[in-house]
Amino acid sequence: MDDETPSRPPRRVATTLSHAGRDPSAFHGFINPPVVHASTVLFPSVAANRSRTQRYTYGIHGTPTTDALCDLMNALEGSEGTALTSSGLSACTIALASAVKAGDRALVTDNVYMPTRRFSDSFLTRFGVEIVYFDPLDHAAYEAELAKGAAAVFLEAPGSLTFEMSDIPFLAAKAKAAGAVSMIDNTWATPLFFRPLEHGVDLSIHAATKYLSGHSDLLFGTISGNGQAIANVRKMVSDFGENVGPDDVYAVMRGIRSLKPRMAQVEHSARKVAEWLDADRRVGRVLYPALPGAPGHALWKRDFTGASGLFAITFKGRTEEEIMRFVDSLEIFGIGASWGGFESLATMPKVNAARSATRWPEDEPLVRLNIGLEDPDDLIADLDQAMAHL
Ligand SMILES: *Cc1c(COP(=O)(O)O)cnc(C)c1O
C-alpha cells in the first residue's frame, strides 16, 4: 500500500499507521516529529528570500509538523496530497468551494452533513453557484441532473443521520464522465474502512475531530486527493489563510497511531449493541449498514472493509416525548453533538430539517448513537434500563 519498493512487499495498514509520517533520522532519532510553533522562517540572504526555493518559507505554508501529518494521511488515503483545515466543516466547505465558480452547478447528496448544506445554501449560492440536492439512491434523477451540467459532486456514505449507503463507485464514475470533480465526506468510515480514491472519487474529506483524533478534545479537518483537484484545494486553503495549530496537528497524529485497535473495538461493540437492539421488540429499525438485513448492507459489504460505531435506531408508534424520556434516562450515553471519541453519545436529530430532495417518515423518529470504548455489555444494560422509560 505504501513504501513500495521492488525488494519489499507492500506493508499492511497497521504497519503504515505506526511508521508513516515520521522520520526519526531527520530529528536526532526521536520517534515523533517535533511540534514546530512557527510564523517567521529565516533565510540566509535576500536572494534566497526572494527565490522562495527554501523548503519552508512561512508558518502558514507548512512546517515539519504539518508535513508529517500530510504524509501520514497520504499513506492512509493513497493520495498524492493532503490539505489540513481548522475543522471538519471547513474541510467540507473548502473542498466544495475549490471545485466551483460563478455560474457552475454543484450536486450535493441530500443526506449530507447539515452544516455542509447550510454553507452551500448561504455562501455558494451568494456567489452564483447553483446547488442541487439529489437522492443518492435515485440513479436516474442523479444522471439527469449531471446531464444538465455539474462542476462538483459532493457525496457522503453512509448518509448523515439516516445512514443510507450509496453506490459510490457508480456515482463517482458518472461524475467523472460528466467532467465534475467528485468528493466524499469519509468521516464515518475513516481511511481504514473505505479508501475513496480507489473507488474513483477525486477528494476524500475527514472531520479528524472524530475518529482520527479520537478523544473529543479538538476540531480538525483533512482533504486528500490527487492532481488538479488537490492543487485547487491547496490554493483555496492558502488564499483563505486557513491554518492549523501545531499542537492539534500533533494530537491528531497521536490519535491516528492507535486508530486500528480503537476502530476494532468500536466495531466489535457497535455490532454487539446493534444486534441487541435489532432483536429488541421496542425498537423499530436499526440503521447500521454492517448489520445483515439493514438498509445498504450489500453495498457496504461490497465496498467497505469495516464499520465504525455511529448508527441510528428508529421507533414506531411512539411519541416524541416518550423517545425523549428514553434518551434522557440514559446514564452512560451522554447527550451531545459530535462523535468518534472514546465515550458513547446519543442525540435525537430532526431529520427533515436537513433534507430537501427526500423526506424522512415523520412517524419514525430516530435516535443516533455513537458507540464509544466502554464495555458493550454496560452500554446494552444502559439502553435496556432507559427503554423501560419509553
Ligand atoms: C462532525 C462532522 C463534520 C464536521 O466536523 P467538525 O470538526 O465538527 O466541524 C463533517 N462531516 C461529518 C460527517 C461530521 O459528522
PDB file of N, CA, C and O in Angstrom, residues 80-83 98 202-203 223-239:
ATOM      1  N   GLU A  80      -1.863  11.791  -3.254  1.00  0.00           N
ATOM      2  CA  GLU A  80      -0.623  12.475  -3.585  1.00  0.00           C
ATOM      3  C   GLU A  80      -0.454  13.711  -2.687  1.00  0.00           C
ATOM      4  O   GLU A  80       0.656  14.104  -2.376  1.00  0.00           O
ATOM      5  N   GLY A  81      -1.587  14.292  -2.282  1.00  0.00           N
ATOM      6  CA  GLY A  81      -1.514  15.488  -1.446  1.00  0.00           C
ATOM      7  C   GLY A  81      -2.637  15.549  -0.438  1.00  0.00           C
ATOM      8  O   GLY A  81      -3.722  15.007  -0.673  1.00  0.00           O
ATOM      9  N   THR A  82      -2.363  16.199   0.705  1.00  0.00           N
ATOM     10  CA  THR A  82      -3.388  16.398   1.737  1.00  0.00           C
ATOM     11  C   THR A  82      -3.330  17.841   2.214  1.00  0.00           C
ATOM     12  O   THR A  82      -2.238  18.389   2.384  1.00  0.00           O
ATOM     13  N   ALA A  83      -4.498  18.431   2.405  1.00  0.00           N
ATOM     14  CA  ALA A  83      -4.585  19.772   2.986  1.00  0.00           C
ATOM     15  C   ALA A  83      -5.187  19.644   4.372  1.00  0.00           C
ATOM     16  O   ALA A  83      -6.072  18.813   4.589  1.00  0.00           O
ATOM     17  N   SER A  98     -13.581  24.840  -3.663  1.00  0.00           N
ATOM     18  CA  SER A  98     -12.402  24.794  -4.536  1.00  0.00           C
ATOM     19  C   SER A  98     -12.730  24.293  -5.936  1.00  0.00           C
ATOM     20  O   SER A  98     -11.957  24.480  -6.864  1.00  0.00           O
ATOM     21  N   ASP A 202     -12.508  11.852  -6.363  1.00  0.00           N
ATOM     22  CA  ASP A 202     -11.335  12.728  -6.505  1.00  0.00           C
ATOM     23  C   ASP A 202     -10.782  13.216  -5.171  1.00  0.00           C
ATOM     24  O   ASP A 202      -9.574  13.356  -5.023  1.00  0.00           O
ATOM     25  N   LEU A 203     -11.667  13.519  -4.211  1.00  0.00           N
ATOM     26  CA  LEU A 203     -11.206  14.072  -2.934  1.00  0.00           C
ATOM     27  C   LEU A 203     -11.855  13.332  -1.769  1.00  0.00           C
ATOM     28  O   LEU A 203     -13.075  13.108  -1.775  1.00  0.00           O
ATOM     29  N   ILE A 223      -8.266  17.035   3.832  1.00  0.00           N
ATOM     30  CA  ILE A 223      -8.750  16.782   2.466  1.00  0.00           C
ATOM     31  C   ILE A 223      -7.588  16.138   1.720  1.00  0.00           C
ATOM     32  O   ILE A 223      -6.486  16.707   1.692  1.00  0.00           O
ATOM     33  N   SER A 224      -7.827  14.963   1.145  1.00  0.00           N
ATOM     34  CA  SER A 224      -6.755  14.258   0.429  1.00  0.00           C
ATOM     35  C   SER A 224      -7.185  13.976  -1.007  1.00  0.00           C
ATOM     36  O   SER A 224      -8.347  13.645  -1.253  1.00  0.00           O
ATOM     37  N   GLY A 225      -6.228  14.077  -1.932  1.00  0.00           N
ATOM     38  CA  GLY A 225      -6.568  13.802  -3.327  1.00  0.00           C
ATOM     39  C   GLY A 225      -5.348  13.882  -4.216  1.00  0.00           C
ATOM     40  O   GLY A 225      -4.212  14.016  -3.728  1.00  0.00           O
ATOM     41  N   ASN A 226      -5.611  13.819  -5.504  1.00  0.00           N
ATOM     42  CA  ASN A 226      -4.538  13.822  -6.493  1.00  0.00           C
ATOM     43  C   ASN A 226      -4.700  14.984  -7.482  1.00  0.00           C
ATOM     44  O   ASN A 226      -5.788  15.548  -7.616  1.00  0.00           O
ATOM     45  N   GLY A 227      -3.618  15.277  -8.164  1.00  0.00           N
ATOM     46  CA  GLY A 227      -3.636  16.167  -9.332  1.00  0.00           C
ATOM     47  C   GLY A 227      -4.263  17.525  -9.109  1.00  0.00           C
ATOM     48  O   GLY A 227      -4.093  18.155  -8.055  1.00  0.00           O
ATOM     49  N   GLN A 228      -5.007  17.983 -10.134  1.00  0.00           N
ATOM     50  CA  GLN A 228      -5.573  19.326 -10.115  1.00  0.00           C
ATOM     51  C   GLN A 228      -6.569  19.506  -8.977  1.00  0.00           C
ATOM     52  O   GLN A 228      -6.678  20.593  -8.396  1.00  0.00           O
ATOM     53  N   ALA A 229      -7.303  18.453  -8.621  1.00  0.00           N
ATOM     54  CA  ALA A 229      -8.331  18.582  -7.578  1.00  0.00           C
ATOM     55  C   ALA A 229      -7.699  19.001  -6.248  1.00  0.00           C
ATOM     56  O   ALA A 229      -8.165  19.938  -5.593  1.00  0.00           O
ATOM     57  N   ILE A 230      -6.607  18.337  -5.853  1.00  0.00           N
ATOM     58  CA  ILE A 230      -5.993  18.698  -4.564  1.00  0.00           C
ATOM     59  C   ILE A 230      -5.186  19.997  -4.703  1.00  0.00           C
ATOM     60  O   ILE A 230      -5.094  20.785  -3.760  1.00  0.00           O
ATOM     61  N   ALA A 231      -4.669  20.269  -5.896  1.00  0.00           N
ATOM     62  CA  ALA A 231      -3.954  21.547  -6.108  1.00  0.00           C
ATOM     63  C   ALA A 231      -4.920  22.716  -5.907  1.00  0.00           C
ATOM     64  O   ALA A 231      -4.573  23.726  -5.290  1.00  0.00           O
ATOM     65  N   ASN A 232      -6.152  22.572  -6.410  1.00  0.00           N
ATOM     66  CA  ASN A 232      -7.148  23.634  -6.233  1.00  0.00           C
ATOM     67  C   ASN A 232      -7.527  23.802  -4.761  1.00  0.00           C
ATOM     68  O   ASN A 232      -7.760  24.913  -4.288  1.00  0.00           O
ATOM     69  N   VAL A 233      -7.608  22.690  -4.044  1.00  0.00           N
ATOM     70  CA  VAL A 233      -7.918  22.753  -2.612  1.00  0.00           C
ATOM     71  C   VAL A 233      -6.801  23.502  -1.883  1.00  0.00           C
ATOM     72  O   VAL A 233      -7.055  24.401  -1.075  1.00  0.00           O
ATOM     73  N   ARG A 234      -5.565  23.135  -2.186  1.00  0.00           N
ATOM     74  CA  ARG A 234      -4.440  23.770  -1.500  1.00  0.00           C
ATOM     75  C   ARG A 234      -4.379  25.259  -1.782  1.00  0.00           C
ATOM     76  O   ARG A 234      -4.044  26.056  -0.913  1.00  0.00           O
ATOM     77  N   LYS A 235      -4.727  25.636  -3.004  1.00  0.00           N
ATOM     78  CA  LYS A 235      -4.724  27.059  -3.351  1.00  0.00           C
ATOM     79  C   LYS A 235      -5.778  27.787  -2.528  1.00  0.00           C
ATOM     80  O   LYS A 235      -5.544  28.877  -2.028  1.00  0.00           O
ATOM     81  N   MET A 236      -6.945  27.170  -2.376  1.00  0.00           N
ATOM     82  CA  MET A 236      -8.019  27.816  -1.610  1.00  0.00           C
ATOM     83  C   MET A 236      -7.647  27.918  -0.129  1.00  0.00           C
ATOM     84  O   MET A 236      -7.895  28.938   0.504  1.00  0.00           O
ATOM     85  N   VAL A 237      -7.037  26.873   0.406  1.00  0.00           N
ATOM     86  CA  VAL A 237      -6.583  26.899   1.803  1.00  0.00           C
ATOM     87  C   VAL A 237      -5.601  28.061   1.988  1.00  0.00           C
ATOM     88  O   VAL A 237      -5.685  28.824   2.955  1.00  0.00           O
ATOM     89  N   SER A 238      -4.711  28.220   1.022  1.00  0.00           N
ATOM     90  CA  SER A 238      -3.708  29.280   1.093  1.00  0.00           C
ATOM     91  C   SER A 238      -4.353  30.651   0.917  1.00  0.00           C
ATOM     92  O   SER A 238      -4.076  31.594   1.657  1.00  0.00           O
ATOM     93  N   ASP A 239      -5.262  30.775  -0.065  1.00  0.00           N
ATOM     94  CA  ASP A 239      -5.918  32.065  -0.330  1.00  0.00           C
ATOM     95  C   ASP A 239      -6.728  32.535   0.881  1.00  0.00           C
ATOM     96  O   ASP A 239      -6.786  33.721   1.182  1.00  0.00           O
TER      97      ASP A 239
END
